[in-house]
Amino acid sequence: MFESLENEDVLGEPQEGDYFEAFGVGTWIGPNLLPELTSEILEHALLRTHFLPSLNGNNPELPSLFTSDSFTPSVSRQLGLLEFRNRNKGTDYLRFDQTKPDGFARHSGIPHPAAHAKLVSLLADNWTQIQHITANDQSPLRPILTKNGRLFSSSYANDSLENLTWSEVASTGAEFYVRLDIKSFFPSIYTHAFEWVPFGKPAAKGSKRESQLDGHFATHLDKALRFQNFGQTVGLVVGPGTSNIAAEYLLWPIDQRLREEFGEKFRRRIDDYEFYARDQSEAKRFIKKLEGFLRESELYLNPQKTQLLSLAEPTDVSWKIALASFSTNWLESRSDFANYWNQVLIQFQSTKDQRCLRWGMKVILNRAEKAQQIPWVLSLLVRQIRSFPFLATYLRYAIDESLGERDLEELYSILECKLENLYSDAKVWLIAILGVNNKLDTKIANLIMKDMDALSLTLLNEFKVISEKELISLLPDPMSHPHEADRYWLPRYQSSLRSNKVSDPDGVFEIMQKASVNFVKLEPF
């Protein structure tokens, strides 16, 4: 079955005081009609739902065979007690490149499990000091507990979890719309800036610094974030939910200061700000204020993405306006779908905005089942992946469907010809679909081993295309090159579940093995 058009994260019609359960832990519906996020549920979610890259909700970055559901708090707490590595050097993380809407890479990662465990425990144990971020209405992508146990999802910005009338209310009396973006947000965050959140930068860096910050949560947060990123003071690992929690904590004071001055006429989606201004003067004042507040935390706006638009012109991009004018109810035959896709391609050629290709393909895929055109539409998707590899993530629609032999041959050919030019997410989806259909062979395996993408190597081994011995011989030795080995911790750990020849000098794998932690489950897929 194809995905439902409905968002599975969204609650039905909750009432204040209703009982709510996530991960077998009970909570209640609060006065904002959202489930209260407790520290216990937070710990479960950051480990079992948001350890692997997981922002897109119903549009997952990784195939569902990757899971951290067995990475429970009891395992995490044991890992958190381990004392290893130099604190100033910390651990490295597994690299995972995601294709952004503009077609370029978002350099994401999956932290070392022991480093992640320490950070999660810190956040859970100090949740009372940061839980105010859940009440920041100016941030629709703040942590919101959903019925699937998720905290973050890019999809609930378009459903009932967000006030759908916000733009109508905020734009009342306005003549201009401002869109702003924080430059290289996660990679540029200065971790010492977390110490400035509770006291302000001058106080934290002043003569009373030691007495104020000694043992304070913010100091420990700074250290824990550095520990999972090779000890670096600049940059957070993009991907895990812990980074999103930290980012909301860092930007919360800025949002409050903006709210005091500009009311509720702005909102922030992670690192993107929107503001409705009554005139150009107010628009420029908002921009200047935001620039100043961000600078205090060593953050800066991206001038190339700053937009000041008159409300006399549409705020939506032209391709979305054009494509939204077509009702999809008329899509019935193959020629209908082909014609609609041609309209999508025309908009892309006109605007060069790859987001319209994503948007159009999703529209087609969501309509395919009702039109009884699933096989043909999936073949259309497969053919388009050759020209637009970032569409490979839509192969999630093929998980429960049988692709034809010609489609599988095309996916094999794409992987063979374009492997070096694909980002991690596209590689993993192609390998996953070919793997479950028994279409991986030695020829492809040799290319993947040469490429050395950590997640791709993990799947090769899981599908038994290469042996444990072959995999282990490829990977860095943790004794002589611990940080290089950290970048391949997942294929090393998964291999350790089947081989006793995988080195485990820190004792991390042993703890997870005893608890039957498994991050890849081929069945069901």
CSV table of C-alpha atoms in Angstrom, one decimal, residues 9 13-14 22 82 94 120 155 188 200 203 210 262 278 290 302-303 347 362 364 384 394 399 465 493 497 503 520:
chain,number,residue,atom,x,y,z
A,9,ASP,CA,1.8,11.9,13.6
A,13,GLU,CA,-9.4,15.6,18.7
A,14,PRO,CA,-7.5,15.6,22.0
A,22,ALA,CA,4.4,6.9,24.1
A,82,LEU,CA,31.8,4.5,30.3
A,94,LEU,CA,29.4,8.5,10.8
A,120,VAL,CA,20.7,12.2,25.9
A,155,SER,CA,5.5,17.5,8.0
A,188,SER,CA,28.5,27.3,12.5
A,200,GLY,CA,24.0,36.4,28.9
A,203,ALA,CA,28.1,37.8,32.5
A,210,GLU,CA,33.5,30.3,37.2
A,262,PHE,CA,7.4,42.7,17.3
A,278,ARG,CA,3.6,47.1,8.2
A,290,LEU,CA,17.7,39.9,14.4
A,302,ASN,CA,22.8,34.6,5.0
A,303,PRO,CA,22.4,37.8,2.8
A,347,GLN,CA,8.2,24.7,-14.4
A,362,LYS,CA,5.0,13.3,-4.6
A,364,ILE,CA,1.8,11.9,-8.7
A,384,GLN,CA,13.5,10.1,-13.6
A,394,TYR,CA,10.8,8.5,-3.1
A,399,ILE,CA,8.8,-0.7,-0.4
A,465,VAL,CA,26.9,-9.6,-0.7
A,493,TYR,CA,28.9,-2.8,15.1
A,497,LEU,CA,26.7,-9.1,15.9
A,503,SER,CA,37.7,-5.0,17.8
A,520,VAL,CA,19.3,-2.9,10.8
